[in-house]
Coordinates of C-alpha atoms in Angstrom, one line a residue:
X16 CA 97.9 115.3 145.6
X17 CA 96.2 113.6 148.5
X18 CA 98.9 110.9 148.7
X19 CA 101.6 113.6 148.5
X20 CA 100.0 115.5 151.5
X21 CA 99.8 112.1 153.3
X22 CA 103.5 111.6 152.7
X23 CA 104.4 115.0 153.9
X24 CA 102.5 114.5 157.1
X25 CA 104.0 111.1 157.8
X26 CA 107.6 112.3 157.1
X27 CA 107.1 115.4 159.1
X28 CA 106.2 113.4 162.2
X29 CA 108.9 110.8 161.4
X30 CA 111.6 113.5 161.2
X31 CA 110.3 115.2 164.4
X32 CA 111.2 111.9 166.1
X33 CA 114.5 111.5 164.3
X34 CA 115.8 115.0 164.6
X35 CA 117.8 115.1 167.9
X36 CA 117.8 118.4 169.6
X37 CA 119.5 117.4 172.9
X38 CA 116.2 117.9 174.7
X39 CA 113.0 115.9 175.1
X40 CA 110.9 115.6 171.9
X41 CA 108.5 118.4 171.1
X42 CA 104.8 118.7 170.8
X43 CA 102.7 115.6 171.6
X44 CA 105.8 113.3 172.0
X45 CA 106.4 113.9 175.6
X46 CA 105.0 110.6 176.9
X47 CA 107.3 107.8 177.9
X48 CA 107.5 105.7 174.7
X49 CA 108.8 108.6 172.7
X50 CA 111.2 109.6 175.4
X51 CA 112.7 106.1 175.3
X52 CA 112.8 106.1 171.5
X53 CA 114.5 109.6 171.7
X54 CA 117.3 108.2 173.9
X55 CA 117.8 105.2 171.6
X56 CA 118.1 107.4 168.5
X57 CA 120.4 109.9 170.3
X58 CA 123.0 107.2 170.9
X59 CA 123.0 106.0 167.3
X60 CA 122.3 109.0 165.0
X61 CA 123.0 112.7 164.7
X62 CA 121.8 115.4 162.4
X63 CA 124.0 116.6 159.6
X64 CA 122.4 119.4 157.5
X65 CA 125.2 119.6 154.9
X66 CA 125.1 116.1 153.3
X67 CA 122.5 115.3 150.6
X68 CA 122.3 112.5 148.0
X69 CA 119.7 110.4 146.3
X70 CA 118.3 107.2 147.8
X71 CA 116.4 104.9 145.4
X72 CA 114.0 103.6 148.0
X73 CA 113.4 106.7 150.1
X74 CA 113.7 109.4 147.4
X75 CA 109.9 109.5 147.0
X76 CA 109.4 109.6 150.7
X77 CA 111.8 112.4 151.4
X78 CA 110.8 114.4 148.3
X79 CA 107.5 115.0 150.2
X80 CA 109.2 115.7 153.5
X81 CA 111.4 118.5 154.9
X82 CA 115.2 118.6 154.9
X83 CA 117.2 116.6 157.4
X84 CA 120.0 114.1 156.8
X85 CA 121.8 111.8 159.2
X86 CA 125.4 110.7 159.6
X87 CA 127.0 108.3 162.0
X88 CA 129.0 110.1 164.6
X89 CA 131.1 109.1 167.5
X90 CA 128.9 108.3 170.6
X91 CA 131.0 110.6 172.8
X92 CA 130.2 113.6 170.6
X93 CA 127.2 115.7 171.7
X94 CA 124.5 116.2 169.2
X95 CA 124.5 119.6 167.4
X96 CA 122.0 122.2 168.4
X97 CA 119.0 122.8 166.2
X98 CA 119.6 125.4 163.5
X99 CA 117.2 128.2 162.8
X100 CA 115.1 128.2 159.6
X101 CA 117.3 131.1 158.3
X102 CA 120.5 129.1 158.8
X103 CA 119.0 126.0 157.2
X104 CA 118.0 128.0 154.1
X105 CA 121.5 129.6 153.7
X106 CA 123.2 128.5 150.5
X107 CA 120.0 127.3 148.8
X108 CA 119.1 128.6 145.4
X109 CA 116.2 131.1 145.2
X110 CA 112.9 129.3 144.8
X111 CA 114.2 125.9 146.1
X112 CA 112.6 124.2 149.1
X113 CA 113.5 121.4 151.5
X114 CA 111.1 119.2 149.5
X115 CA 113.7 118.8 146.8
X116 CA 116.3 117.4 149.2
X117 CA 116.8 113.7 149.7
X118 CA 118.5 111.4 152.3
X119 CA 121.8 109.7 152.0
X120 CA 121.4 106.2 150.6
X121 CA 124.1 104.5 152.8
X122 CA 122.5 106.0 155.9
X123 CA 118.8 105.2 155.3
X124 CA 119.6 101.8 153.8
X125 CA 120.9 100.7 157.2
X126 CA 118.2 102.4 159.3
X127 CA 117.1 99.8 161.9
X128 CA 113.8 98.2 161.0
X129 CA 112.7 98.0 164.6
X130 CA 113.1 101.8 165.1
X131 CA 111.3 102.5 161.9
X132 CA 108.3 100.3 162.9
X133 CA 108.3 101.9 166.4
X134 CA 107.9 105.3 164.8
X135 CA 105.3 104.3 162.3
X136 CA 103.2 102.6 165.1
X137 CA 103.0 105.9 166.9
X138 CA 101.5 107.9 164.1
X139 CA 97.9 109.0 164.4
X140 CA 95.5 106.3 163.4
X141 CA 93.9 108.5 160.8
X142 CA 97.2 108.6 158.9
X143 CA 96.8 105.0 158.0
X144 CA 93.8 105.5 155.6
X145 CA 96.4 106.2 152.9
X146 CA 99.2 104.4 154.6
X147 CA 98.9 101.2 152.5
X148 CA 99.1 103.2 149.2
X149 CA 102.6 104.7 149.9
X150 CA 104.6 101.6 149.0
X151 CA 104.6 97.8 149.2
X152 CA 106.9 97.8 152.2
X153 CA 104.6 100.0 154.3
X154 CA 101.6 98.0 153.2
X155 CA 103.3 94.8 154.3
X156 CA 103.8 96.2 157.8
X157 CA 100.2 95.6 158.7
X158 CA 100.8 91.9 158.5
X159 CA 104.2 92.0 160.4
X160 CA 104.3 90.3 163.8
X161 CA 107.0 92.7 165.0
X162 CA 104.9 95.7 163.9
X163 CA 101.9 94.2 165.7
X164 CA 104.0 94.1 168.9
X165 CA 105.0 97.8 168.5
X166 CA 101.3 98.7 168.1
X167 CA 100.4 96.8 171.2
X168 CA 102.8 98.9 173.2
X169 CA 101.1 102.2 172.2
X170 CA 98.4 103.3 174.7
X171 CA 94.8 103.1 173.4
X172 CA 93.4 106.4 172.3
X173 CA 89.8 107.4 172.2
X174 CA 87.4 104.9 170.7
X175 CA 86.0 105.5 167.3
X176 CA 82.3 105.0 166.4
X177 CA 81.1 102.8 163.5
X178 CA 77.6 103.9 162.6
X179 CA 74.9 103.2 160.1
X180 CA 72.9 106.2 158.9
X181 CA 69.1 106.2 158.4
X182 CA 69.2 106.6 154.6
X183 CA 72.4 104.7 153.9
X184 CA 71.9 101.4 155.7
X185 CA 74.3 99.5 153.4
X186 CA 77.3 101.7 154.0
X187 CA 79.0 102.7 157.3
X188 CA 80.3 106.0 158.6
X189 CA 83.0 106.2 161.2
X190 CA 83.6 109.1 163.5
X191 CA 87.0 109.9 164.8
X192 CA 86.7 112.1 168.0
X193 CA 90.4 113.1 168.0
X194 CA 90.2 114.8 164.7
X195 CA 86.4 115.5 164.9
X196 CA 85.9 114.1 161.4
X197 CA 83.6 111.6 159.8
X198 CA 85.1 109.0 157.5
X199 CA 83.3 106.8 155.1
X200 CA 85.0 103.4 154.6
X201 CA 84.1 101.2 151.7
X202 CA 84.2 97.7 152.9
X203 CA 83.7 95.9 149.6
X204 CA 83.6 92.4 151.2
X205 CA 80.5 93.0 153.2
X206 CA 77.4 91.7 151.6
X207 CA 75.4 94.3 149.7
X208 CA 72.1 92.4 149.2
X209 CA 71.2 92.2 152.9
X210 CA 71.3 94.8 155.6
X211 CA 73.9 94.1 158.3
X212 CA 74.2 96.2 161.5
X213 CA 77.1 96.7 163.9
X214 CA 76.1 95.4 167.2
X215 CA 79.2 94.9 169.4
X216 CA 83.1 95.1 169.3
X217 CA 86.3 94.1 171.0
X218 CA 90.0 94.5 170.2
X219 CA 89.5 96.7 167.1
X220 CA 87.0 94.2 165.6
X221 CA 83.4 95.0 165.0
X222 CA 80.7 92.3 165.0
X223 CA 77.9 92.6 162.5
X224 CA 74.5 90.8 162.4
X225 CA 72.1 90.8 159.5
X226 CA 68.7 92.4 160.1
X227 CA 67.1 88.9 160.0
X228 CA 69.3 87.8 162.9
X229 CA 70.8 84.9 161.1
X230 CA 74.3 85.7 159.8
X231 CA 77.3 87.0 161.8
X232 CA 80.3 88.8 160.3
X233 CA 83.4 90.1 162.1
X234 CA 85.4 92.9 160.5
X235 CA 88.3 95.3 161.1
X236 CA 86.9 98.6 159.6
X237 CA 90.4 100.1 159.2
X238 CA 92.0 97.3 157.2
X239 CA 88.7 95.8 155.8
X240 CA 89.7 92.4 157.1
X241 CA 86.4 90.5 157.3
X242 CA 85.2 87.0 158.2
X243 CA 81.7 85.4 157.9
X244 CA 81.1 83.2 160.9
X245 CA 79.8 79.7 160.4
X246 CA 76.1 79.1 160.7
X247 CA 74.7 78.7 164.2
X248 CA 73.6 75.3 165.4
X249 CA 70.5 76.6 167.1
X250 CA 68.1 78.3 164.8
X251 CA 66.4 81.3 166.5
X252 CA 64.5 83.7 164.3
X253 CA 63.6 86.2 167.0
X254 CA 65.7 89.1 168.0
X255 CA 68.9 88.3 170.0
X256 CA 71.3 90.2 172.2
X257 CA 75.0 89.9 171.4
X258 CA 78.2 90.5 173.3
X259 CA 81.9 90.1 172.5
X260 CA 85.1 89.6 174.6
X261 CA 88.8 88.9 174.0
X262 CA 90.7 85.9 175.3
X263 CA 93.7 88.1 176.1
X264 CA 94.7 91.8 175.8
X265 CA 94.5 91.8 172.0
X266 CA 92.6 90.1 169.2
X267 CA 95.7 88.0 168.4
X268 CA 94.8 85.7 171.3
X269 CA 91.3 85.1 169.9
X270 CA 87.8 86.3 170.8
X271 CA 84.4 84.9 171.8
X272 CA 80.9 86.1 170.8
X273 CA 77.7 85.3 172.8
X274 CA 74.2 85.5 171.5
X275 CA 71.2 85.1 173.7
X276 CA 67.5 85.1 173.0
X277 CA 64.6 86.0 175.2
X278 CA 63.5 82.4 175.6
X279 CA 66.8 81.4 177.1
X280 CA 68.6 80.0 174.0
X281 CA 72.2 81.0 173.7
X282 CA 75.5 80.0 172.0
X283 CA 79.1 81.0 172.2
X284 CA 81.4 81.4 169.2
X285 CA 85.1 80.7 169.7
X286 CA 87.4 82.2 167.1
X287 CA 90.2 79.8 167.8
X288 CA 87.9 76.8 167.1
X289 CA 85.8 78.7 164.5
X290 CA 82.7 77.1 165.8
X291 CA 79.6 77.7 167.9
X292 CA 78.9 75.7 171.1
X293 CA 76.2 75.7 173.8
X294 CA 78.0 75.4 177.1
X295 CA 75.1 74.5 179.4
X296 CA 71.7 76.1 179.9
X297 CA 70.4 79.2 181.7
X298 CA 69.7 78.1 185.4
X299 CA 66.2 77.9 186.7
X300 CA 66.6 80.7 189.2
X301 CA 66.7 83.2 186.3
X302 CA 63.3 84.3 185.2
X303 CA 62.1 83.5 181.7
X304 CA 61.4 85.1 179.3
X305 CA 64.4 87.3 179.7
X306 CA 62.7 90.5 178.4
X307 CA 66.0 92.0 177.3
X308 CA 66.4 95.7 176.5
X309 CA 67.6 95.5 172.9
X310 CA 68.3 99.3 172.8
X311 CA 71.1 98.7 175.2
X312 CA 74.2 97.0 173.9
X313 CA 76.0 94.5 176.1
X314 CA 79.0 95.8 178.0
X315 CA 82.1 93.8 178.9
X316 CA 84.2 94.0 182.0
X317 CA 87.0 91.4 181.8
X318 CA 85.5 88.1 180.7
X319 CA 82.0 89.0 181.9
X320 CA 79.2 90.4 179.7
X321 CA 76.3 92.4 181.1
X322 CA 72.9 92.8 179.5
X323 CA 70.0 95.1 180.6
X324 CA 66.6 93.5 181.4
X325 CA 63.2 95.2 181.4
X326 CA 61.1 92.8 183.4
X327 CA 62.1 92.6 186.2
X328 CA 64.3 95.6 185.8
X329 CA 68.0 94.8 186.3
X330 CA 71.1 93.3 184.8
X331 CA 71.8 89.8 183.4
X332 CA 75.5 88.7 183.3
X333 CA 77.4 85.8 181.8
X334 CA 81.0 84.9 182.4
X335 CA 82.6 83.7 179.2
X336 CA 85.3 81.7 181.1
X337 CA 83.3 80.0 183.8
X338 CA 80.0 79.8 181.9
X339 CA 78.0 81.2 184.9
X340 CA 74.8 83.2 184.5
X341 CA 73.7 85.7 187.2
X342 CA 70.8 88.1 187.4
X343 CA 70.5 91.3 189.5
X344 CA 67.2 93.0 190.2
X345 CA 68.0 96.8 190.1
X346 CA 65.1 99.2 189.5
X347 CA 66.0 102.1 187.2
X348 CA 65.0 105.7 188.1
X349 CA 61.4 106.7 187.6
X350 CA 60.2 108.1 184.3
X351 CA 63.4 107.0 182.6
X352 CA 63.4 106.3 178.8
X353 CA 65.8 105.2 176.1
X354 CA 68.2 104.0 178.8
X355 CA 71.3 101.9 178.1
X356 CA 74.2 100.5 179.9
X357 CA 77.8 101.8 179.6
X358 CA 81.1 101.0 181.2
X359 CA 84.1 103.0 182.3
X360 CA 87.2 101.6 184.0
X361 CA 85.3 98.7 185.4
X362 CA 82.4 100.8 186.6
X363 CA 78.8 100.1 185.3
X364 CA 77.1 103.2 184.2
X365 CA 73.5 104.0 183.1
X366 CA 72.6 106.6 180.5
X367 CA 69.0 107.7 179.8
X368 CA 66.5 110.5 179.2
X369 CA 64.4 112.1 182.0
X370 CA 61.6 114.6 181.4
X371 CA 60.7 117.1 184.1
X372 CA 58.3 120.0 183.6
X373 CA 58.4 119.6 179.8
X374 CA 62.2 119.8 179.8
X375 CA 64.1 116.6 178.7
X376 CA 67.7 116.0 179.8
X377 CA 70.3 113.3 179.5
X378 CA 71.3 111.8 182.9
X379 CA 74.3 109.7 183.9
X380 CA 74.2 107.2 186.8
X381 CA 76.8 104.9 188.3
X382 CA 75.9 101.5 189.9
X383 CA 76.9 101.3 193.6
X384 CA 78.4 97.9 194.2
X385 CA 77.5 97.7 197.8
X386 CA 73.8 98.8 197.6
X387 CA 73.1 97.8 194.0
X388 CA 71.4 101.2 193.5
X389 CA 71.9 103.8 190.8
X390 CA 73.5 107.1 191.9
X391 CA 73.3 110.1 189.7
X392 CA 76.8 111.4 188.8
X393 CA 76.2 113.9 186.0
X394 CA 73.6 115.4 183.6
X395 CA 73.6 117.4 180.4
X396 CA 74.2 121.2 180.8
X397 CA 70.9 123.0 181.4
X398 CA 71.5 125.5 178.6
X399 CA 71.5 122.6 176.1
X400 CA 68.3 121.2 177.6
X401 CA 66.4 124.3 176.7
X402 CA 66.6 123.2 173.0
X403 CA 64.5 120.1 174.0
X404 CA 61.7 122.1 175.7
X405 CA 58.3 120.8 174.6
X406 CA 59.8 118.4 172.1
X407 CA 59.4 114.6 172.0
X408 CA 63.1 113.6 172.0
X409 CA 64.5 110.1 171.4
X410 CA 68.0 109.1 172.2
X411 CA 70.3 106.4 170.9
X412 CA 73.6 105.7 172.8
X413 CA 76.2 104.4 170.3
X414 CA 79.1 103.8 172.5
X415 CA 79.5 102.2 176.0
X416 CA 83.3 102.6 176.8
X417 CA 84.2 105.7 178.7
X418 CA 83.4 107.9 175.6
X419 CA 79.8 107.9 174.6
X420 CA 78.1 109.2 171.5
X421 CA 74.5 110.2 171.9
X422 CA 72.2 110.7 169.0
X423 CA 69.3 113.0 170.1
X424 CA 66.5 113.6 167.6
X425 CA 63.0 114.9 167.2
X426 CA 61.0 116.1 164.3
X427 CA 62.6 119.5 164.6
X428 CA 66.1 118.5 165.7
X429 CA 68.9 116.2 164.9
X430 CA 71.9 116.5 167.3
X431 CA 75.0 114.4 168.0
X432 CA 76.9 114.8 171.3
X433 CA 79.8 113.0 172.9
X434 CA 80.2 112.5 176.6
X435 CA 83.5 111.6 178.3
X436 CA 82.7 109.7 181.4
X437 CA 86.1 110.3 182.9
X438 CA 86.3 114.1 182.4
X439 CA 82.5 114.6 182.5
X440 CA 82.9 116.7 179.3
X441 CA 80.0 117.2 176.9
X442 CA 80.8 118.1 173.3
X443 CA 78.6 118.8 170.3
X444 CA 80.0 117.1 167.2
X445 CA 79.4 117.8 163.5
X446 CA 76.6 116.0 161.8
X447 CA 77.3 113.2 159.4
X448 CA 77.0 114.1 155.7
X449 CA 77.6 111.1 153.3
X450 CA 79.8 111.6 150.3
X451 CA 78.0 113.6 147.6
X452 CA 75.2 114.3 150.1
X453 CA 73.8 117.6 151.2
X454 CA 71.9 117.1 154.4
X455 CA 73.0 115.6 157.7
X456 CA 72.0 112.0 158.2
X457 CA 70.2 110.5 161.2
X458 CA 72.3 107.9 163.0
X459 CA 70.2 104.7 163.0
X460 CA 72.6 102.5 165.0
X461 CA 76.2 102.0 165.8
X462 CA 78.9 100.8 168.2
X463 CA 82.2 102.1 169.6
X464 CA 85.4 100.3 168.8
X465 CA 89.1 100.9 169.6
X466 CA 90.9 101.3 166.2
X467 CA 93.6 98.7 165.8
X468 CA 95.7 98.3 162.6
X469 CA 96.8 94.7 163.2
X470 CA 93.6 93.1 164.5
X471 CA 92.6 90.2 162.2
X472 CA 89.1 88.8 161.9

């Protein structure tokens, strides 16, 4: 039944694109890619409600969809107007529905593959959780170069959040802010005998590190494509900070991962070479030990990674292309706690907790490039802060790309909030309840990632 519902949703959205009304596509299809696709289809296809015959390949697909069959017409003929539901149902036997109608075989057998892939690539990401089980042809799309190109043309939506809950450290939970739902992937290839934590991401891939800071894994949580990275040449058993960047606009061009320890050891992994290397040393003008803030994940702007330092307070940066290290001494606001770096459209942001007169609030600052000072740009609504009055609140920031997820907790409270840096919108989100669980789980750690169906580890 779940697969049938999935099929109905996919076919409904597919037919909304293929039904030509003579006007721009409806609903959420008004952006340019759908307009262009609409014009392409209008020149090649037209709706014919009267013809209906079985199609071996698409009979299952259309049995779950609504009615609508196509027939080649002369290009000069205008497309017919959309019929009302009453007109479409005329002539049907009582008790019959459009779910019993199928498409003409000679029409759908010749349907252009490039247009089909363009439509599928624009479906909501959440639809693809059952996508691979529909048929072998659809499953093979995920490995198609042409389908990958279509996906690359679709604008990125909101990032998702891959999290580890406090009582289920060996299984992840993903939050989709568009549907406001939690999803619980089962990545069978991840090792189960050791605890691995998501620490950074790029291009739809999430980088994991085991709790002993020895073994790295890169995974696409949507497709469960996973790769264990080779052993590092430098053995460091202390905690390390990790950042990740892409060589191009997508993971297809390769990626790099940097780890750095407080004593100045560091290495860079190149996915194209599948090896670690140490391109130089940290220059002497950068103070050692680094005293890194491990609560703050690294942020990336272009090919440069930024890490937060505690002593002296400021930012440490590394350019993955030039191999240049820099440090910036930037004091944080007084009485700040649980602070972390974030990034939005090339701007460096700071998120943290401030307590004034027993009331704790979440503050947002932006780094001023000219003065290298933090400027407050927003704070959590005061009415929400009243819930924190007199409580010892801790905060974990799980995302650092335009949309942030904040886990706020105390002995009496467990709250999850998203903050959109662009729109300055605060939203309370539902707590995470694991399958067959009853109580909401604390989020122990996590990272934001942009879901991508074609990213390969």
